[in-house]
GROMACS .gro file of C-alpha atoms in nm:
model
  462
    1MET     CA    1   3.080  -1.789   0.414
    2LYS     CA    2   2.981  -1.660   0.754
    3ARG     CA    3   2.666  -1.697   0.963
    4TYR     CA    4   2.490  -1.431   1.175
    5ALA     CA    5   2.158  -1.449   1.355
    6LEU     CA    6   1.925  -1.219   1.544
    7LEU     CA    7   1.700  -1.434   1.782
    8ILE     CA    8   1.396  -1.282   1.959
    9GLY     CA    9   1.180  -1.441   2.219
   10ILE     CA   10   0.901  -1.250   2.404
   11ASP     CA   11   0.655  -1.407   2.653
   12GLN     CA   12   0.600  -1.157   2.916
   13TYR     CA   13   0.354  -0.936   2.740
   14PRO     CA   14   0.173  -0.725   2.987
   15ASP     CA   15  -0.180  -0.790   2.831
   16ALA     CA   16  -0.141  -1.131   2.687
   17PRO     CA   17   0.157  -1.321   2.829
   18LEU     CA   18   0.285  -1.635   2.658
   19ASN     CA   19   0.486  -1.930   2.812
   20CYS     CA   20   0.756  -2.073   2.593
   21CYS     CA   21   0.899  -1.785   2.366
   22CYS     CA   22   1.217  -1.717   2.557
   23CYS     CA   23   1.281  -2.084   2.581
   24ASP     CA   24   1.243  -2.114   2.219
   25ALA     CA   25   1.486  -1.839   2.130
   26LYS     CA   26   1.733  -1.968   2.390
   27ALA     CA   27   1.717  -2.335   2.259
   28MET     CA   28   1.757  -2.192   1.894
   29ARG     CA   29   2.082  -2.018   2.028
   30ALA     CA   30   2.213  -2.340   2.180
   31VAL     CA   31   2.149  -2.538   1.849
   32LEU     CA   32   2.307  -2.275   1.627
   33ASN     CA   33   2.595  -2.169   1.858
   34ASN     CA   34   2.873  -2.379   1.720
   35ASP     CA   35   2.784  -2.308   1.352
   36PHE     CA   36   2.724  -1.934   1.359
   37ASP     CA   37   2.982  -1.654   1.379
   38GLU     CA   38   2.773  -1.424   1.592
   39ILE     CA   39   2.444  -1.469   1.753
   40ILE     CA   40   2.255  -1.173   1.920
   41LEU     CA   41   1.970  -1.284   2.157
   42LEU     CA   42   1.697  -1.047   2.264
   43THR     CA   43   1.420  -1.151   2.515
   44ASN     CA   44   1.131  -0.965   2.680
   45GLN     CA   45   1.208  -0.608   2.776
   46ASP     CA   46   1.537  -0.623   2.597
   47ALA     CA   47   1.361  -0.675   2.267
   48THR     CA   48   1.243  -0.321   2.181
   49ALA     CA   49   1.199  -0.206   1.840
   50SER     CA   50   1.513   0.014   1.873
   51ALA     CA   51   1.719  -0.265   2.012
   52ILE     CA   52   1.624  -0.489   1.722
   53ALA     CA   53   1.726  -0.233   1.473
   54SER     CA   54   2.042  -0.165   1.665
   55ALA     CA   55   2.123  -0.535   1.673
   56TRP     CA   56   2.073  -0.556   1.295
   57ASN     CA   57   2.291  -0.254   1.221
   58ASN     CA   58   2.555  -0.412   1.448
   59LEU     CA   59   2.556  -0.747   1.236
   60ARG     CA   60   2.513  -0.565   0.904
   61GLU     CA   61   2.842  -0.404   0.922
   62LYS     CA   62   3.015  -0.734   0.961
   63MET     CA   63   2.841  -0.911   0.671
   64CYS     CA   64   2.989  -0.973   0.342
   65HIS     CA   65   2.840  -1.113   0.002
   66GLY     CA   66   2.715  -1.445   0.035
   67ASP     CA   67   2.684  -1.457   0.416
   68LEU     CA   68   2.375  -1.588   0.591
   69PHE     CA   69   2.154  -1.389   0.811
   70LEU     CA   70   1.895  -1.572   1.015
   71PHE     CA   71   1.606  -1.377   1.181
   72TYR     CA   72   1.406  -1.576   1.431
   73PHE     CA   73   1.111  -1.439   1.625
   74SER     CA   74   0.882  -1.627   1.892
   75GLY     CA   75   0.615  -1.400   2.035
   76HIS     CA   76   0.294  -1.253   1.925
   77GLY     CA   77   0.195  -1.185   1.584
   78GLU     CA   78  -0.096  -0.950   1.447
   79GLU     CA   79  -0.212  -0.781   1.129
   80GLN     CA   80  -0.264  -0.401   1.138
   81ASN     CA   81  -0.416  -0.225   0.834
   82ASP     CA   82  -0.405  -0.558   0.639
   83ILE     CA   83  -0.031  -0.568   0.693
   84PRO     CA   84   0.092  -0.863   0.889
   85GLY     CA   85   0.374  -0.831   1.152
   86PHE     CA   86   0.477  -0.903   1.513
   87TRP     CA   87   0.503  -0.723   1.851
   88ALA     CA   88   0.837  -0.609   1.975
   89TRP     CA   89   0.833  -0.532   2.352
   90ASP     CA   90   0.732  -0.171   2.304
   91GLY     CA   91   0.571  -0.169   1.943
   92PHE     CA   92   0.439  -0.321   1.635
   93ILE     CA   93   0.687  -0.417   1.365
   94SER     CA   94   0.546  -0.510   1.021
   95ASN     CA   95   0.701  -0.778   0.787
   96LYS     CA   96   0.770  -0.503   0.554
   97ASP     CA   97   0.948  -0.306   0.827
   98ILE     CA   98   1.174  -0.603   0.902
   99GLU     CA   99   1.250  -0.666   0.537
  100ARG     CA  100   1.343  -0.304   0.479
  101LEU     CA  101   1.540  -0.288   0.797
  102THR     CA  102   1.751  -0.587   0.679
  103ASN     CA  103   1.867  -0.428   0.362
  104LYS     CA  104   2.207  -0.575   0.262
  105ILE     CA  105   2.257  -0.682  -0.108
  106TYR     CA  106   2.379  -1.026  -0.190
  107ILE     CA  107   2.339  -1.187   0.157
  108ASN     CA  108   2.122  -1.492   0.215
  109ARG     CA  109   1.819  -1.427   0.430
  110LEU     CA  110   1.623  -1.667   0.627
  111PHE     CA  111   1.318  -1.532   0.846
  112ILE     CA  112   1.153  -1.772   1.091
  113PHE     CA  113   0.840  -1.657   1.271
  114ASP     CA  114   0.681  -1.887   1.536
  115CYS     CA  115   0.389  -1.666   1.596
  116CYS     CA  116   0.030  -1.607   1.486
  117ARG     CA  117  -0.063  -1.415   1.168
  118VAL     CA  118   0.264  -1.329   1.047
  119SER     CA  119   0.233  -1.503   0.701
  120PHE     CA  120   0.233  -1.306   0.380
  121TYR     CA  121  -0.144  -1.365   0.336
  122THR     CA  122  -0.470  -1.217   0.452
  123ALA     CA  123  -0.480  -1.203   0.819
  124GLY     CA  124  -0.721  -1.170   1.103
  125LYS     CA  125  -0.706  -0.980   1.419
  126ILE     CA  126  -0.541  -1.093   1.744
  127GLU     CA  127  -0.735  -1.029   2.058
  128TYR     CA  128  -0.535  -0.828   2.307
  129ASN     CA  129  -0.478  -0.446   2.351
  130PRO     CA  130  -0.229  -0.312   2.089
  131LEU     CA  131   0.075  -0.119   2.193
  132PRO     CA  132   0.160   0.210   2.003
  133ALA     CA  133   0.331   0.161   1.670
  134ILE     CA  134   0.693   0.335   1.682
  135VAL     CA  135   0.889   0.168   1.384
  136PRO     CA  136   0.972   0.418   1.106
  137THR     CA  137   0.835   0.350   0.767
  138SER     CA  138   1.114   0.507   0.560
  139LEU     CA  139   1.359   0.227   0.574
  140PRO     CA  140   1.510   0.106   0.252
  141THR     CA  141   1.340  -0.182   0.073
  142VAL     CA  142   1.492  -0.522   0.014
  143ILE     CA  143   1.414  -0.821  -0.202
  144ALA     CA  144   1.208  -1.074   0.002
  145PRO     CA  145   1.405  -1.339   0.185
  146VAL     CA  146   1.303  -1.712   0.239
  147ILE     CA  147   1.042  -1.704   0.519
  148LEU     CA  148   0.918  -1.990   0.738
  149SER     CA  149   0.601  -1.908   0.921
  150ALA     CA  150   0.439  -2.129   1.206
  151CYS     CA  151   0.079  -2.087   1.043
  152CYS     CA  152  -0.110  -1.913   0.776
  153SER     CA  153  -0.259  -1.586   0.843
  154ASP     CA  154  -0.598  -1.698   0.980
  155ARG     CA  155  -0.459  -1.967   1.214
  156VAL     CA  156  -0.302  -1.951   1.554
  157ALA     CA  157   0.041  -2.084   1.634
  158ILE     CA  158   0.054  -2.335   1.925
  159GLU     CA  159   0.261  -2.365   2.233
  160SER     CA  160   0.320  -2.710   2.410
  161GLY     CA  161   0.370  -2.701   2.793
  162LYS     CA  162   0.491  -3.063   2.763
  163LEU     CA  163   0.767  -2.966   2.504
  164LEU     CA  164   0.834  -2.643   2.668
  165HIS     CA  165   0.844  -2.482   2.317
  166GLY     CA  166   0.625  -2.368   2.035
  167VAL     CA  167   0.525  -2.665   1.841
  168PHE     CA  168   0.684  -2.518   1.513
  169THR     CA  169   1.015  -2.429   1.695
  170ASP     CA  170   1.031  -2.778   1.832
  171LYS     CA  171   1.010  -2.926   1.494
  172ILE     CA  172   1.283  -2.680   1.366
  173LEU     CA  173   1.507  -2.778   1.649
  174SER     CA  174   1.464  -3.155   1.577
  175ALA     CA  175   1.524  -3.101   1.208
  176LEU     CA  176   1.839  -2.902   1.288
  177LYS     CA  177   1.967  -3.187   1.516
  178ASP     CA  178   1.901  -3.445   1.258
  179LYS     CA  179   2.234  -3.574   1.122
  180ASN     CA  180   2.075  -3.722   0.806
  181ILE     CA  181   1.971  -3.379   0.709
  182THR     CA  182   2.255  -3.216   0.479
  183CYS     CA  183   2.089  -2.939   0.272
  184PHE     CA  184   1.805  -2.687   0.319
  185LYS     CA  185   1.565  -2.875   0.085
  186ASP     CA  186   1.600  -3.169   0.306
  187PHE     CA  187   1.535  -2.956   0.619
  188LEU     CA  188   1.212  -2.818   0.459
  189GLU     CA  189   1.100  -3.167   0.354
  190LYS     CA  190   1.131  -3.286   0.721
  191LEU     CA  191   0.919  -2.985   0.830
  192ARG     CA  192   0.658  -3.071   0.583
  193LYS     CA  193   0.644  -3.427   0.677
  194ALA     CA  194   0.618  -3.349   1.054
  195ASN     CA  195   0.242  -3.334   1.061
  196ILE     CA  196   0.237  -2.997   1.228
  197ASN     CA  197  -0.106  -2.852   1.316
  198PRO     CA  198  -0.164  -2.595   1.198
  199PRO     CA  199   0.067  -2.663   0.896
  200PRO     CA  200   0.359  -2.422   0.858
  201GLN     CA  201   0.406  -2.181   0.556
  202PHE     CA  202   0.700  -2.146   0.340
  203THR     CA  203   0.763  -1.848   0.131
  204GLY     CA  204   1.052  -1.841  -0.125
  205SER     CA  205   1.240  -2.100  -0.317
  206ALA     CA  206   1.351  -2.426  -0.157
  207ASN     CA  207   1.642  -2.418  -0.391
  208ALA     CA  208   1.772  -2.107  -0.190
  209TYR     CA  209   2.129  -2.112  -0.100
  210ILE     CA  210   2.048  -2.133   0.268
  211SER     CA  211   2.324  -2.327   0.447
  212ILE     CA  212   2.223  -2.306   0.820
  213LEU     CA  213   2.472  -2.552   0.944
  214LYS     CA  214   2.843  -2.584   0.837
  215LYS     CA  215   2.800  -2.959   0.762
  216TRP     CA  216   2.552  -2.871   0.498
  217ARG     CA  217   2.753  -2.864   0.192
  218GLU     CA  218   2.497  -2.746  -0.086
  219LYS     CA  219   2.733  -2.779  -0.386
  220GLU     CA  220   2.423  -2.861  -0.603
  221ASN     CA  221   2.324  -2.488  -0.561
  222LEU     CA  222   2.672  -2.353  -0.612
  223PRO     CA  223   2.630  -2.208  -0.970
  224MET     CA  224   2.323  -2.023  -0.847
  225ILE     CA  225   2.522  -1.765  -0.637
  226LEU     CA  226   2.737  -1.659  -0.958
  227PRO     CA  227   2.666  -1.321  -1.104
  228ASP     CA  228   2.425  -1.341  -1.402
  229ASP     CA  229   2.699  -1.239  -1.638
  230TYR     CA  230   2.921  -1.535  -1.587
  231PRO     CA  231   2.936  -1.725  -1.921
  232ASP     CA  232   2.851  -2.095  -1.922
  233ASN     CA  233   3.151  -2.336  -1.964
  234PRO     CA  234   3.003  -2.672  -2.066
  235ALA     CA  235   3.350  -2.829  -2.108
  236LEU     CA  236   3.407  -2.763  -1.724
  237TYR     CA  237   3.057  -2.887  -1.636
  238GLU     CA  238   3.105  -3.208  -1.828
  239HIS     CA  239   3.437  -3.270  -1.688
  240LEU     CA  240   3.302  -3.238  -1.339
  241LEU     CA  241   3.011  -3.449  -1.403
  242ASN     CA  242   3.221  -3.742  -1.508
  243HIS     CA  243   3.355  -3.752  -1.145
  244SER     CA  244   3.104  -3.949  -0.915
  245ASN     CA  245   3.173  -3.804  -0.581
  246ASP     CA  246   3.282  -3.478  -0.413
  247ASP     CA  247   3.656  -3.574  -0.356
  248ASP     CA  248   3.695  -3.682  -0.727
  249ALA     CA  249   3.525  -3.357  -0.842
  250PHE     CA  250   3.722  -3.135  -0.607
  251GLU     CA  251   4.057  -3.315  -0.737
  252ALA     CA  252   3.935  -3.264  -1.099
  253LEU     CA  253   3.863  -2.885  -1.024
  254GLY     CA  254   4.199  -2.833  -0.870
  255ASP     CA  255   4.378  -2.994  -1.172
  256ALA     CA  256   4.190  -2.774  -1.420
  257ALA     CA  257   4.254  -2.451  -1.198
  258ASN     CA  258   4.624  -2.519  -1.136
  259ASN     CA  259   4.722  -2.562  -1.490
  260GLY     CA  260   4.618  -2.183  -1.528
  261GLN     CA  261   4.433  -2.233  -1.849
  262ASN     CA  262   4.085  -2.266  -1.731
  263VAL     CA  263   3.960  -1.941  -1.554
  264TYR     CA  264   3.628  -2.099  -1.489
  265ALA     CA  265   3.787  -2.370  -1.284
  266GLN     CA  266   3.963  -2.115  -1.084
  267LEU     CA  267   3.626  -1.938  -1.035
  268TYR     CA  268   3.454  -2.268  -0.913
  269LEU     CA  269   3.754  -2.350  -0.702
  270ALA     CA  270   3.731  -2.007  -0.533
  271LEU     CA  271   3.351  -2.095  -0.466
  272TYR     CA  272   3.448  -2.428  -0.314
  273TYR     CA  273   3.670  -2.251  -0.052
  274TYR     CA  274   3.412  -1.978  -0.022
  275GLU     CA  275   3.235  -2.123   0.276
  276ALA     CA  276   3.524  -2.259   0.491
  277GLU     CA  277   3.851  -2.090   0.384
  278ASP     CA  278   3.833  -1.717   0.329
  279ASP     CA  279   4.195  -1.682   0.234
  280ARG     CA  280   4.200  -1.958  -0.025
  281TYR     CA  281   3.863  -1.825  -0.157
  282ARG     CA  282   4.014  -1.472  -0.220
  283GLU     CA  283   4.333  -1.614  -0.353
  284TRP     CA  284   4.164  -1.803  -0.631
  285LEU     CA  285   3.920  -1.522  -0.698
  286GLN     CA  286   4.187  -1.281  -0.755
  287LYS     CA  287   4.356  -1.512  -1.008
  288THR     CA  288   4.034  -1.472  -1.219
  289THR     CA  289   4.044  -1.096  -1.243
  290GLY     CA  290   4.163  -0.918  -1.544
  291LYS     CA  291   4.103  -1.211  -1.772
  292GLY     CA  292   3.809  -1.073  -1.963
  293ILE     CA  293   3.524  -1.179  -1.728
  294PRO     CA  294   3.339  -0.876  -1.594
  295GLY     CA  295   3.151  -1.081  -1.362
  296ALA     CA  296   3.488  -1.222  -1.194
  297ASP     CA  297   3.627  -0.854  -1.169
  298TYR     CA  298   3.296  -0.727  -1.012
  299TRP     CA  299   3.268  -1.014  -0.751
  300TYR     CA  300   3.627  -0.957  -0.648
  301ALA     CA  301   3.560  -0.578  -0.605
  302CYS     CA  302   3.269  -0.671  -0.391
  303THR     CA  303   3.489  -0.909  -0.191
  304ILE     CA  304   3.755  -0.659  -0.114
  305GLN     CA  305   3.518  -0.380  -0.049
  306ALA     CA  306   3.361  -0.598   0.226
  307ALA     CA  307   3.705  -0.629   0.369
  308GLY     CA  308   3.747  -0.257   0.380
  309GLU     CA  309   3.957  -0.192   0.067
  310HIS     CA  310   3.711   0.084  -0.045
  311LYS     CA  311   3.964   0.266  -0.284
  312LYS     CA  312   4.067  -0.033  -0.485
  313SER     CA  313   3.711  -0.163  -0.510
  314ALA     CA  314   3.577   0.173  -0.611
  315GLU     CA  315   3.837   0.190  -0.896
  316ILE     CA  316   3.723  -0.169  -1.030
  317PHE     CA  317   3.372  -0.056  -1.002
  318LEU     CA  318   3.420   0.267  -1.201
  319LYS     CA  319   3.616   0.085  -1.460
  320LEU     CA  320   3.338  -0.178  -1.495
  321ALA     CA  321   3.077   0.099  -1.482
  322ARG     CA  322   3.247   0.281  -1.782
  323ASN     CA  323   3.209  -0.052  -1.979
  324ASP     CA  324   2.842  -0.068  -1.917
  325HIS     CA  325   2.836  -0.334  -1.622
  326ILE     CA  326   2.500  -0.250  -1.469
  327ASP     CA  327   2.579  -0.382  -1.113
  328ALA     CA  328   2.917  -0.193  -1.103
  329GLN     CA  329   2.728   0.119  -1.207
  330TYR     CA  330   2.498   0.083  -0.909
  331GLN     CA  331   2.776   0.000  -0.675
  332PHE     CA  332   3.001   0.295  -0.781
  333GLY     CA  333   2.699   0.515  -0.735
  334LEU     CA  334   2.664   0.399  -0.379
  335CYS     CA  335   3.035   0.474  -0.340
  336CYS     CA  336   3.002   0.827  -0.463
  337ARG     CA  337   2.692   0.865  -0.247
  338ASP     CA  338   2.873   0.744   0.078
  339GLY     CA  339   3.215   0.883  -0.012
  340LYS     CA  340   3.376   0.535   0.019
  341GLY     CA  341   3.678   0.486  -0.200
  342THR     CA  342   3.605   0.795  -0.400
  343ASN     CA  343   3.514   1.159  -0.338
  344LEU     CA  344   3.150   1.208  -0.191
  345ASN     CA  345   2.962   1.335  -0.489
  346LYS     CA  346   2.578   1.322  -0.496
  347GLN     CA  347   2.564   1.436  -0.855
  348ASP     CA  348   2.792   1.155  -0.957
  349SER     CA  349   2.596   0.915  -0.761
  350PHE     CA  350   2.276   1.020  -0.915
  351PHE     CA  351   2.430   0.988  -1.264
  352TRP     CA  352   2.558   0.624  -1.224
  353ILE     CA  353   2.265   0.501  -1.004
  354LYS     CA  354   2.019   0.627  -1.274
  355LYS     CA  355   2.228   0.478  -1.548
  356ALA     CA  356   2.188   0.138  -1.375
  357ALA     CA  357   1.803   0.210  -1.310
  358ASP     CA  358   1.753   0.285  -1.667
  359SER     CA  359   1.906  -0.045  -1.756
  360GLY     CA  360   1.659  -0.236  -1.525
  361HIS     CA  361   1.859  -0.283  -1.213
  362ALA     CA  362   1.582  -0.324  -0.942
  363GLU     CA  363   1.764  -0.185  -0.646
  364ALA     CA  364   1.900   0.111  -0.861
  365ILE     CA  365   1.530   0.186  -0.961
  366ASN     CA  366   1.420   0.183  -0.604
  367THR     CA  367   1.723   0.412  -0.496
  368ILE     CA  368   1.678   0.657  -0.772
  369SER     CA  369   1.316   0.690  -0.675
  370ARG     CA  370   1.426   0.802  -0.332
  371PHE     CA  371   1.671   1.037  -0.489
  372TYR     CA  372   1.408   1.206  -0.685
  373GLN     CA  373   1.184   1.218  -0.373
  374GLU     CA  374   1.441   1.368  -0.142
  375GLY     CA  375   1.633   1.581  -0.400
  376ILE     CA  376   1.961   1.381  -0.375
  377GLY     CA  377   2.208   1.478  -0.660
  378HIS     CA  378   1.907   1.631  -0.864
  379PRO     CA  379   1.638   1.855  -0.789
  380LYS     CA  380   1.330   1.718  -0.637
  381ASP     CA  381   1.087   1.555  -0.889
  382ILE     CA  382   0.792   1.389  -0.720
  383PHE     CA  383   0.647   1.284  -1.060
  384LYS     CA  384   0.968   1.105  -1.160
  385SER     CA  385   0.985   0.950  -0.821
  386LYS     CA  386   0.647   0.804  -0.848
  387GLN     CA  387   0.732   0.671  -1.181
  388TYR     CA  388   1.044   0.474  -1.075
  389LEU     CA  389   0.859   0.353  -0.748
  390MET     CA  390   0.588   0.196  -0.969
  391LYS     CA  391   0.842   0.037  -1.194
  392TYR     CA  392   1.027  -0.112  -0.892
  393LYS     CA  393   0.711  -0.247  -0.737
  394MET     CA  394   0.614  -0.417  -1.066
  395LEU     CA  395   0.966  -0.593  -1.081
  396GLN     CA  396   0.916  -0.693  -0.723
  397ALA     CA  397   0.590  -0.861  -0.810
  398LYS     CA  398   0.733  -1.033  -1.121
  399LYS     CA  399   1.035  -1.159  -0.921
  400CYS     CA  400   0.805  -1.295  -0.650
  401ALA     CA  401   0.606  -1.480  -0.907
  402ASP     CA  402   0.913  -1.624  -1.076
  403ASP     CA  403   1.055  -1.739  -0.758
  404MET     CA  404   0.737  -1.912  -0.683
  405ILE     CA  405   0.698  -2.072  -1.024
  406ASN     CA  406   1.058  -2.206  -0.999
  407SER     CA  407   0.979  -2.371  -0.651
  408PRO     CA  408   0.903  -2.755  -0.625
  409ARG     CA  409   0.562  -2.877  -0.699
  410ASP     CA  410   0.483  -2.893  -0.311
  411PHE     CA  411   0.508  -2.512  -0.301
  412PHE     CA  412   0.263  -2.451  -0.602
  413GLU     CA  413  -0.063  -2.403  -0.392
  414ASP     CA  414   0.098  -2.148  -0.154
  415ALA     CA  415   0.278  -2.000  -0.453
  416ILE     CA  416  -0.050  -1.942  -0.636
  417SER     CA  417  -0.217  -1.790  -0.344
  418HIS     CA  418   0.092  -1.567  -0.263
  419ALA     CA  419   0.119  -1.453  -0.637
  420LYS     CA  420  -0.248  -1.351  -0.649
  421THR     CA  421  -0.216  -1.158  -0.332
  422VAL     CA  422   0.088  -0.991  -0.448
  423ALA     CA  423  -0.052  -0.918  -0.798
  424GLN     CA  424  -0.374  -0.774  -0.663
  425THR     CA  425  -0.196  -0.560  -0.405
  426THR     CA  426   0.053  -0.427  -0.663
  427PHE     CA  427  -0.232  -0.358  -0.910
  428ASN     CA  428  -0.426  -0.169  -0.654
  429ASN     CA  429  -0.126   0.039  -0.536
  430THR     CA  430  -0.038   0.105  -0.892
  431ILE     CA  431  -0.386   0.236  -0.968
  432LYS     CA  432  -0.377   0.454  -0.648
  433GLN     CA  433  -0.029   0.591  -0.748
  434ALA     CA  434  -0.146   0.666  -1.103
  435ASP     CA  435  -0.434   0.842  -0.961
  436SER     CA  436  -0.200   1.038  -0.734
  437ILE     CA  437   0.035   1.133  -1.021
  438ALA     CA  438  -0.250   1.237  -1.236
  439LYS     CA  439  -0.386   1.457  -0.956
  440ASN     CA  440  -0.029   1.600  -0.896
  441THR     CA  441   0.024   1.659  -1.258
  442GLN     CA  442  -0.313   1.834  -1.281
  443GLU     CA  443  -0.226   2.058  -0.989
  444LEU     CA  444   0.104   2.149  -1.144
  445VAL     CA  445  -0.049   2.238  -1.474
  446LYS     CA  446  -0.319   2.437  -1.285
  447LYS     CA  447  -0.052   2.618  -1.082
  448LYS     CA  448   0.140   2.690  -1.403
  449ILE     CA  449  -0.162   2.833  -1.572
  450CYS     CA  450  -0.239   3.054  -1.283
  451GLN     CA  451   0.113   3.186  -1.289
  452THR     CA  452   0.077   3.256  -1.658
  453LYS     CA  453  -0.246   3.432  -1.610
  454LYS     CA  454  -0.105   3.650  -1.337
  455LEU     CA  455   0.190   3.723  -1.569
  456ILE     CA  456  -0.044   3.828  -1.857
  457ASP     CA  457  -0.259   4.034  -1.618
  458LYS     CA  458   0.057   4.202  -1.486
  459LYS     CA  459   0.157   4.291  -1.846
  460LEU     CA  460  -0.186   4.415  -1.960
  461ASN     CA  461  -0.213   4.648  -1.629
  462LYS     CA  462   0.116   4.822  -1.722
   0.00000   0.00000   0.00000
C-alpha cells in the first residue's frame, strides 16, 4: 500500500484574508512526510483550480488498487446554489467537483476540510465577494470518500492565533502524533473527544480502511478489502482466531500458505504483505491465480495492470468477462475504450460495459449513461442516458444510506440527517429527470407525427 496526499492552504484571499491556512497545510506535510510516498503542497496563488486538477492527475497515474489518497484543504468554504464547496485561488470548487475529479476505482480516499460550510448538509452563505466559477462540471463521478469537516454547514470554522493553526487542524495534528493511536477508529474517537467547538462532522464509515500512518496496522479490517466474490473460509478463520497475537497469527498463516493446500491462506498472506512489501504481496497473490477463485484472478489482473502490464491484464479480464465476472466485464470495457492491452474498439467497450451495467455494476451504469449521452460505441440516445443516470443516482443514495447504517452508534445522528438529505435530493432530482424524459419523449413523438403527416401530405399531393 502506498500513500499520496494533496495538501492545500490559502489564506491570502484578496477580499477576506485568513491567517493560519498555509501554516496548517505545511504542518500537515511535516507530520505526514515520513509516511507518505508523495505529497503535493499548494498554497495561495499556486493553488488554482487548474493546478489542483493537474496535481491530482499527476498522483492518479501512480496509484494502484488499495492505495490511500488524502486530500486536505484549509481556507474559505462556501455554498453556491445549495452546493457546498471551497475556494481555490481563482475560483469555486464544489464538493461534487472534487469527488468527480478524484475518480480512481478501488483506492481509499480521505478528505479533510478545515473551512466553513463544506459539510454535506444544508449550508449558509459566506460574506465576501465571490470569484468567478471556472471548474468544469463534466468530470467523472466517484463513490463518496470518507470526509472529515471542521464544522457543520451552518457554523464557522475557527482559527487560533495562539495555536497558529485552525482549531480542527490542531486537533488532527495532535491525534496523528499520538503514539497510542494505532487505527483510524481510534483517530476518529480522539477527535470526537477533543471538545472542539464547533464540533467536527464525519461522513462515511469509521470502519473504512484508512491507514494514514505506516504504524497503523488495521488487520481487523483486512477482509473488507477483498472482492465481494471471495468465498468464506471458516476453517481458516477459526485457525487464525485460535492464535492470540499478530505474530502467532502470521506464523499460522504462513504455515497454512506454505503447504500449498490452502489457497485462502495464500490470499490472506498476500494481503498481509500488501502494505509493506509489494514484491512478496504480488508473489503470494500470483500463487492464488488459476485455482478456481475468480476474485483472485481478477485482483491479480488489477495489480499487474497498475504495474503497466496491460496486455496480460486485459487477457485475464477478457477471460473472466466471458465467464460473467461483472467487475472484469467493466474493466475489459475500459481497456477497449482506452486501447490498453487490446485494440481500441468503442463498440466492444460499449458491449462489455453495458453488460456489466445491466448486471448492476454502479460505475458501469454511470459510464454507459455517458456513452449514450455522447454517442460512444453506440448512436446517441438521450432517453437511455437519462434512464441509466437515474438508476446510478438511486444506487448512490442506497450505498450512502447503507454505509451510514453500518457506522458506529456515535455516527447515527449525522447518518440520519445525511441520509434524509441525500434521499430528498435524489427524489427531487429523479422527479425533475422524469419530467425531462417525459417532455423529451413527447417532443420526439410530436416530431415523428409531424414527419409522418408531411409524408402523407406529400403522397396525397402526387
